[in-house]
Short mmCIF file of C-alpha atoms in Angstrom, two decimals:
data_model
loop_
_atom_site.label_atom_id
_atom_site.label_comp_id
_atom_site.label_asym_id
_atom_site.label_seq_id
_atom_site.Cartn_x
_atom_site.Cartn_y
_atom_site.Cartn_z
CA UNK N 767 0.00 0.00 0.00
CA UNK N 768 1.30 3.44 -0.88
CA UNK N 769 1.68 5.85 2.04
CA UNK N 770 -0.82 8.71 2.29
CA UNK N 771 2.01 11.18 1.68
CA UNK N 772 2.93 9.41 -1.57
CA UNK N 773 -0.70 9.36 -2.67
CA UNK N 774 -1.12 13.09 -2.10
CA UNK N 775 2.18 13.75 -3.89
CA UNK N 776 0.79 11.76 -6.83
CA UNK N 777 -2.39 13.83 -6.70
CA UNK N 778 -0.36 17.04 -6.78
CA UNK N 779 1.73 15.85 -9.74
CA UNK N 780 -1.36 14.77 -11.71
CA UNK N 781 -3.13 18.09 -11.11
CA UNK N 782 -0.02 20.12 -11.94
CA UNK N 783 0.70 18.21 -15.15
CA UNK N 784 -2.87 18.27 -16.44
CA UNK N 785 -3.56 21.91 -15.61
CA UNK N 786 -0.19 23.46 -16.46
CA UNK N 787 0.07 21.83 -19.90
CA UNK N 788 -3.40 22.99 -20.96
CA UNK N 789 -2.99 26.53 -19.63
CA UNK N 790 0.53 27.12 -20.94
CA UNK N 791 -0.40 25.69 -24.33
CA UNK N 792 -3.48 27.93 -24.51
CA UNK N 793 -1.43 30.94 -23.38
CA UNK N 794 1.31 30.24 -25.93
CA UNK N 795 -1.22 29.96 -28.79
CA UNK N 796 -2.98 33.24 -27.93
CA UNK N 797 0.03 35.31 -26.81
CA UNK N 798 0.48 38.44 -28.92
CA UNK N 799 4.20 38.73 -29.65
CA UNK N 800 6.43 40.25 -32.28
CA UNK N 801 7.45 38.01 -35.16
CA UNK N 802 5.92 34.72 -36.28
CA UNK N 803 4.15 32.37 -33.90
CA UNK N 804 5.90 29.06 -33.24
CA UNK N 805 4.88 26.10 -35.37
CA UNK N 806 2.76 23.53 -33.53
CA UNK N 807 4.10 20.78 -35.82
CA UNK N 808 7.65 21.75 -34.82
CA UNK N 809 6.78 21.63 -31.11
CA UNK N 810 5.41 18.09 -31.55
CA UNK N 811 8.69 16.97 -33.20
CA UNK N 812 10.87 18.54 -30.50
CA UNK N 813 8.72 16.95 -27.78
CA UNK N 814 9.23 13.50 -29.36
CA UNK N 815 13.03 14.01 -29.43
CA UNK N 816 13.04 15.06 -25.78
CA UNK N 817 10.83 12.10 -24.89
CA UNK N 818 13.12 9.60 -26.62
CA UNK N 819 16.22 11.02 -24.91
CA UNK N 820 14.50 10.90 -21.50
CA UNK N 821 13.40 7.27 -21.99
CA UNK N 822 16.90 6.26 -23.13
CA UNK N 823 18.32 7.82 -19.95
CA UNK N 824 15.75 5.94 -17.83
CA UNK N 825 16.65 2.61 -19.48
CA UNK N 826 20.33 3.51 -19.05
CA UNK N 827 19.69 4.02 -15.32
CA UNK N 828 17.76 0.74 -15.05
CA UNK N 829 20.84 -1.10 -16.39
CA UNK N 830 23.26 0.45 -13.88
CA UNK N 831 24.56 3.05 -16.34
CA UNK N 832 26.10 0.43 -18.60
CA UNK N 833 26.53 1.58 -22.21
CA UNK N 834 27.08 -2.03 -23.31
CA UNK N 835 23.88 -3.25 -21.63
CA UNK N 836 21.89 -0.34 -23.07
CA UNK N 837 23.21 -0.93 -26.59
CA UNK N 838 22.53 -4.67 -26.34
CA UNK N 839 18.96 -4.14 -25.09
CA UNK N 840 18.04 -1.59 -27.75
CA UNK N 841 19.46 -3.77 -30.55
CA UNK N 842 17.72 -6.86 -29.22
CA UNK N 843 14.33 -5.25 -28.63
CA UNK N 844 14.18 -2.83 -31.57
CA UNK N 845 16.50 -3.92 -34.39
CA UNK N 846 16.15 -7.70 -33.90
CA UNK N 847 12.36 -7.64 -33.44
CA UNK N 848 11.12 -5.62 -36.42
CA UNK N 849 7.59 -7.07 -36.36
CA UNK N 850 7.10 -6.21 -32.68
CA UNK N 851 8.49 -2.75 -33.30
CA UNK N 852 6.27 -2.17 -36.35
CA UNK N 853 3.17 -2.94 -34.27
CA UNK N 854 3.75 0.37 -32.51
CA UNK N 855 3.61 2.37 -35.75
CA UNK N 856 -0.21 2.46 -35.57
CA UNK N 857 -0.63 3.97 -32.07
CA UNK N 858 2.40 6.20 -32.65
CA UNK N 859 0.89 7.72 -35.80
CA UNK N 860 -2.42 8.26 -33.99
CA UNK N 861 -0.68 9.85 -30.98
CA UNK N 862 1.21 12.20 -33.32
CA UNK N 863 -2.10 13.25 -34.91
CA UNK N 864 -3.59 13.69 -31.45
CA UNK N 865 -0.73 15.91 -30.25
CA UNK N 866 -1.15 18.18 -33.27
CA UNK N 867 -4.91 18.30 -32.75
CA UNK N 868 -4.48 19.48 -29.15
CA UNK N 869 -2.64 22.56 -30.42
CA UNK N 870 -5.47 23.19 -32.89
CA UNK N 871 -8.07 22.77 -30.13
CA UNK N 872 -6.35 25.13 -27.69
CA UNK N 873 -5.83 27.72 -30.43
CA UNK N 874 -9.62 27.88 -30.79
CA UNK N 875 -11.06 26.98 -27.36
CA UNK N 876 -10.52 28.40 -23.90
CA UNK N 877 -8.77 26.09 -21.44
CA UNK N 878 -11.89 25.42 -19.32
CA UNK N 879 -14.09 24.34 -22.25
CA UNK N 880 -11.25 22.22 -23.62
CA UNK N 881 -10.65 20.52 -20.26
CA UNK N 882 -14.29 19.54 -19.79
CA UNK N 883 -14.84 18.43 -23.40
CA UNK N 884 -11.65 16.36 -23.46
CA UNK N 885 -13.08 14.17 -20.68
CA UNK N 886 -15.03 12.45 -23.47
CA UNK N 887 -11.87 10.36 -23.84
CA UNK N 888 -13.26 8.37 -20.87
CA UNK N 889 -16.22 7.41 -23.08
CA UNK N 890 -14.14 6.51 -26.15
CA UNK N 891 -11.60 4.56 -24.08
CA UNK N 892 -14.38 2.61 -22.39
CA UNK N 893 -16.06 1.75 -25.70
CA UNK N 894 -12.78 0.65 -27.31
CA UNK N 895 -11.94 -1.39 -24.19
CA UNK N 896 -15.25 -3.23 -24.48
CA UNK N 897 -14.83 -3.91 -28.21
CA UNK N 898 -11.06 -4.61 -28.36
CA UNK N 899 -10.24 -6.09 -24.95
CA UNK N 900 -13.58 -7.69 -24.11
CA UNK N 901 -13.79 -5.67 -20.91
CA UNK N 902 -17.13 -5.51 -19.12
CA UNK N 903 -18.46 -2.32 -17.62
CA UNK N 904 -20.67 -2.19 -14.56
CA UNK N 905 -23.97 -0.39 -14.20
CA UNK N 906 -22.35 2.62 -12.52
CA UNK N 907 -19.83 2.93 -15.31
CA UNK N 908 -22.46 2.89 -18.08
CA UNK N 909 -24.49 5.44 -16.09
CA UNK N 910 -21.41 7.64 -15.71
CA UNK N 911 -20.86 7.60 -19.48
CA UNK N 912 -24.41 8.85 -20.08
CA UNK N 913 -23.93 11.61 -17.49
CA UNK N 914 -20.59 12.47 -19.11
CA UNK N 915 -22.19 12.93 -22.54
CA UNK N 916 -24.93 15.12 -21.05
CA UNK N 917 -22.36 17.24 -19.23
CA UNK N 918 -20.20 17.81 -22.31
CA UNK N 919 -23.31 18.65 -24.36
CA UNK N 920 -24.27 21.33 -21.82
CA UNK N 921 -20.74 22.78 -21.82
CA UNK N 922 -20.98 23.18 -25.60
CA UNK N 923 -24.44 24.74 -25.38
CA UNK N 924 -24.37 28.08 -27.26
CA UNK N 925 -24.64 31.13 -25.02
CA UNK N 926 -26.25 34.46 -25.89
CA UNK N 927 -23.66 37.03 -26.87
CA UNK N 928 -23.78 40.76 -27.33
CA UNK N 929 -20.91 40.71 -29.81
CA UNK N 930 -21.17 42.02 -33.34
CA UNK N 931 -22.56 39.56 -35.92
CA UNK N 932 -19.19 39.31 -37.71
CA UNK N 933 -17.34 38.65 -34.45
CA UNK N 934 -20.02 36.19 -33.34
CA UNK N 935 -19.75 34.26 -36.62
CA UNK N 936 -15.96 34.18 -36.33
CA UNK N 937 -16.21 32.94 -32.74
CA UNK N 938 -18.71 30.23 -33.71
CA UNK N 939 -16.46 29.06 -36.56
CA UNK N 940 -13.44 29.02 -34.27
CA UNK N 941 -15.34 27.04 -31.62
CA UNK N 942 -16.49 24.52 -34.24
CA UNK N 943 -12.87 23.93 -35.31
CA UNK N 944 -11.77 23.60 -31.68
CA UNK N 945 -14.54 21.20 -30.67
CA UNK N 946 -14.01 19.08 -33.80
CA UNK N 947 -10.28 18.85 -32.97
CA UNK N 948 -11.08 17.78 -29.39
CA UNK N 949 -13.59 15.15 -30.50
CA UNK N 950 -11.17 13.61 -33.01
CA UNK N 951 -8.45 13.71 -30.33
CA UNK N 952 -10.79 11.89 -27.90
CA UNK N 953 -11.40 9.08 -30.39
CA UNK N 954 -7.71 8.84 -31.27
CA UNK N 955 -6.75 8.85 -27.58
CA UNK N 956 -9.24 6.09 -26.80
CA UNK N 957 -8.21 3.82 -29.66
CA UNK N 958 -4.44 4.36 -29.34
CA UNK N 959 -4.54 3.99 -25.57
CA UNK N 960 -6.39 0.66 -25.67
CA UNK N 961 -4.25 -0.60 -28.58
CA UNK N 962 -1.09 0.30 -26.62
CA UNK N 963 -2.47 -1.43 -23.51
CA UNK N 964 -3.11 -4.57 -25.56
CA UNK N 965 0.49 -4.56 -26.82
CA UNK N 966 1.85 -4.05 -23.30
CA UNK N 967 -0.21 -6.98 -21.98
CA UNK N 968 1.02 -9.27 -24.76
CA UNK N 969 4.70 -8.61 -24.00
CA UNK N 970 6.94 -8.31 -20.95
CA UNK N 971 8.91 -5.40 -22.30
CA UNK N 972 9.74 -2.32 -20.21
CA UNK N 973 7.28 0.54 -20.67
CA UNK N 974 10.28 2.85 -21.24
CA UNK N 975 11.53 0.71 -24.16
CA UNK N 976 8.02 0.71 -25.61
CA UNK N 977 7.96 4.50 -25.34
CA UNK N 978 11.31 4.68 -27.17
CA UNK N 979 9.76 2.65 -29.99
CA UNK N 980 6.67 4.88 -29.98
CA UNK N 981 8.88 7.96 -29.98
CA UNK N 982 10.91 6.75 -32.96
CA UNK N 983 7.82 6.36 -35.11
CA UNK N 984 6.36 9.55 -33.64
CA UNK N 985 9.48 11.44 -34.68
CA UNK N 986 9.22 10.13 -38.25
CA UNK N 987 5.48 10.91 -38.49
CA UNK N 988 6.02 14.30 -36.84
CA UNK N 989 8.79 15.29 -39.25
CA UNK N 990 6.67 14.18 -42.20
CA UNK N 991 3.72 16.24 -40.93
CA UNK N 992 5.89 19.29 -40.25
CA UNK N 993 7.50 19.24 -43.69
CA UNK N 994 4.17 18.57 -45.43
CA UNK N 995 2.14 21.20 -43.62
CA UNK N 996 4.74 23.82 -42.64
CA UNK N 997 7.60 22.95 -45.00
CA UNK N 998 7.71 26.35 -46.69
CA UNK N 999 7.77 28.26 -43.40
CA UNK N 1000 10.45 25.92 -42.02
CA UNK N 1001 12.64 26.55 -45.08
CA UNK N 1002 12.14 30.30 -44.75
CA UNK N 1003 12.65 30.83 -41.01
CA UNK N 1004 13.70 27.47 -39.56
CA UNK N 1005 11.79 25.03 -37.37
CA UNK N 1006 12.51 27.01 -34.18
CA UNK N 1007 10.91 30.24 -35.38
CA UNK N 1008 8.84 31.99 -32.74
CA UNK N 1009 10.20 29.86 -29.88
CA UNK N 1010 10.23 31.52 -26.47
CA UNK N 1011 10.51 30.45 -22.84
CA UNK N 1012 6.77 29.72 -22.85
CA UNK N 1013 7.13 27.53 -25.96
CA UNK N 1014 9.95 25.49 -24.42
CA UNK N 1015 7.85 25.10 -21.26
CA UNK N 1016 4.97 23.69 -23.33
CA UNK N 1017 7.33 21.30 -25.14
CA UNK N 1018 8.88 20.10 -21.87
CA UNK N 1019 5.48 19.60 -20.22
CA UNK N 1020 4.19 17.66 -23.22
CA UNK N 1021 7.32 15.50 -23.47
CA UNK N 1022 7.96 14.78 -19.79
CA UNK N 1023 4.43 15.02 -18.41
CA UNK N 1024 3.33 11.62 -19.67
CA UNK N 1025 6.48 10.01 -18.30
CA UNK N 1026 5.91 11.57 -14.90
CA UNK N 1027 2.31 10.35 -14.87
CA UNK N 1028 3.43 6.86 -15.90
CA UNK N 1029 5.79 6.85 -12.92
CA UNK N 1030 3.21 7.98 -10.32
CA UNK N 1031 -0.04 6.50 -11.63
CA UNK N 1032 0.51 3.25 -9.70
CA UNK N 1033 0.03 5.22 -6.49
CA UNK N 1034 -3.21 6.84 -7.67
CA UNK N 1035 -6.48 4.94 -7.40
CA UNK N 1036 -9.63 5.82 -9.34
CA UNK N 1037 -10.92 8.19 -6.64
CA UNK N 1038 -7.60 10.04 -6.59
CA UNK N 1039 -7.61 10.34 -10.38
CA UNK N 1040 -11.18 11.67 -10.14
CA UNK N 1041 -10.01 14.31 -7.66
CA UNK N 1042 -7.12 15.22 -9.97
CA UNK N 1043 -9.45 15.65 -12.96
CA UNK N 1044 -11.93 17.71 -10.92
CA UNK N 1045 -9.29 19.99 -9.43
CA UNK N 1046 -7.74 20.46 -12.86
CA UNK N 1047 -11.08 21.51 -14.38
CA UNK N 1048 -11.74 23.93 -11.50
CA UNK N 1049 -8.24 25.44 -11.69
CA UNK N 1050 -8.43 25.77 -15.48
CA UNK N 1051 -11.78 27.54 -15.17
CA UNK N 1052 -10.53 29.96 -12.52
CA UNK N 1053 -7.26 30.76 -14.28
CA UNK N 1054 -8.98 31.14 -17.67
CA UNK N 1055 -11.41 33.62 -16.13
CA UNK N 1056 -9.10 35.64 -13.88
CA UNK N 1057 -5.71 35.41 -15.65
CA UNK N 1058 -6.15 34.58 -19.34
CA UNK N 1059 -9.49 36.44 -19.38
CA UNK N 1060 -10.68 34.45 -22.40
CA UNK N 1061 -13.57 32.71 -20.69
CA UNK N 1062 -16.92 33.97 -19.44
CA UNK N 1063 -18.65 31.11 -17.59
CA UNK N 1064 -22.41 30.66 -17.77
CA UNK N 1065 -24.76 28.78 -15.47
CA UNK N 1066 -25.18 26.12 -18.17
CA UNK N 1067 -21.41 25.63 -18.30
CA UNK N 1068 -21.26 25.15 -14.53
CA UNK N 1069 -24.04 22.55 -14.62
CA UNK N 1070 -22.24 20.70 -17.42
CA UNK N 1071 -18.89 20.86 -15.61
CA UNK N 1072 -20.46 19.50 -12.40
CA UNK N 1073 -21.99 16.60 -14.38
CA UNK N 1074 -18.62 15.80 -15.99
CA UNK N 1075 -16.88 15.87 -12.59
CA UNK N 1076 -19.60 13.65 -11.10
CA UNK N 1077 -19.31 11.23 -14.05
CA UNK N 1078 -15.54 11.02 -13.53
CA UNK N 1079 -16.01 9.94 -9.91
CA UNK N 1080 -18.88 7.59 -10.74
CA UNK N 1081 -16.85 5.83 -13.45
CA UNK N 1082 -14.27 4.73 -10.86
CA UNK N 1083 -16.88 3.91 -8.21
CA UNK N 1084 -16.69 0.14 -8.61
CA UNK N 1085 -12.95 0.18 -8.10
CA UNK N 1086 -12.03 -1.18 -11.49
CA UNK N 1087 -8.76 0.09 -12.98
CA UNK N 1088 -8.93 2.72 -15.67
CA UNK N 1089 -8.72 1.17 -19.15
CA UNK N 1090 -6.48 3.92 -20.53
CA UNK N 1091 -2.78 3.23 -19.90
CA UNK N 1092 -0.32 6.04 -19.38
CA UNK N 1093 1.48 6.84 -22.54
CA UNK N 1094 4.31 9.30 -22.51
#
């Protein structure tokens, strides 16, 4: 049993990671600065490089800092098992798409709306777990999924605005793009998470080695996406155009956050994860309103947010482990 101190430390880490990534990413995408804005596709690539290096260092540490042991393990598990390695190309490609979509979503949605809507990944993960892993959900879990859908629907409920028609139309179009990006990210997160869990259960390989394999494919897919979508801008101003301290913070949080969560998640039960999600939504709402000032909450939003928070707790009520594994 984990000590209470360790559990609360895990809670703090989960809340910090979830909230800080969303808020800093939103802030970085709306910050008015001189020169070009940084390329989201570039940030995804840099995050994959940082993630691979971090995982290599962790494997290096696991093998008592032996270069020979590290080299032997990587050759044996990656180069000598091409079929096993290729299996990770599918979730890696989907995760790369998902990471790019999150930048699109937070360029068009405030952090609070994004946080609540993104909880639909609980629904997609549950459905893919039932269909791909044969997992059975209890009555409380099915009920929580219905409440979750109702809550997200209320959060997206259009509010009356006194803005000019042109501005209102622009805002509606922007919100549509943001919500669409979140919904696609939820489906990709659910499928890739369950697929990755299935691979982990079928092998005894270290989760860090698996993340190195994921990162390798992610780097290839990310570079392809960057050159395809932003190739001209990269050739003109380089892939690090527009980078600032805030940008590097976003990249570090995206790269290392998943690894931190993977390390502490074993100490966090379903109730603790529910608390982390709830606190993160509340903090995102407060900071969006008071600091970023890009969010004007309505009573309908609050009702929807409460339903989503309640659904998160209810889903873990029966004490079954969450079907979505931690992926870095």
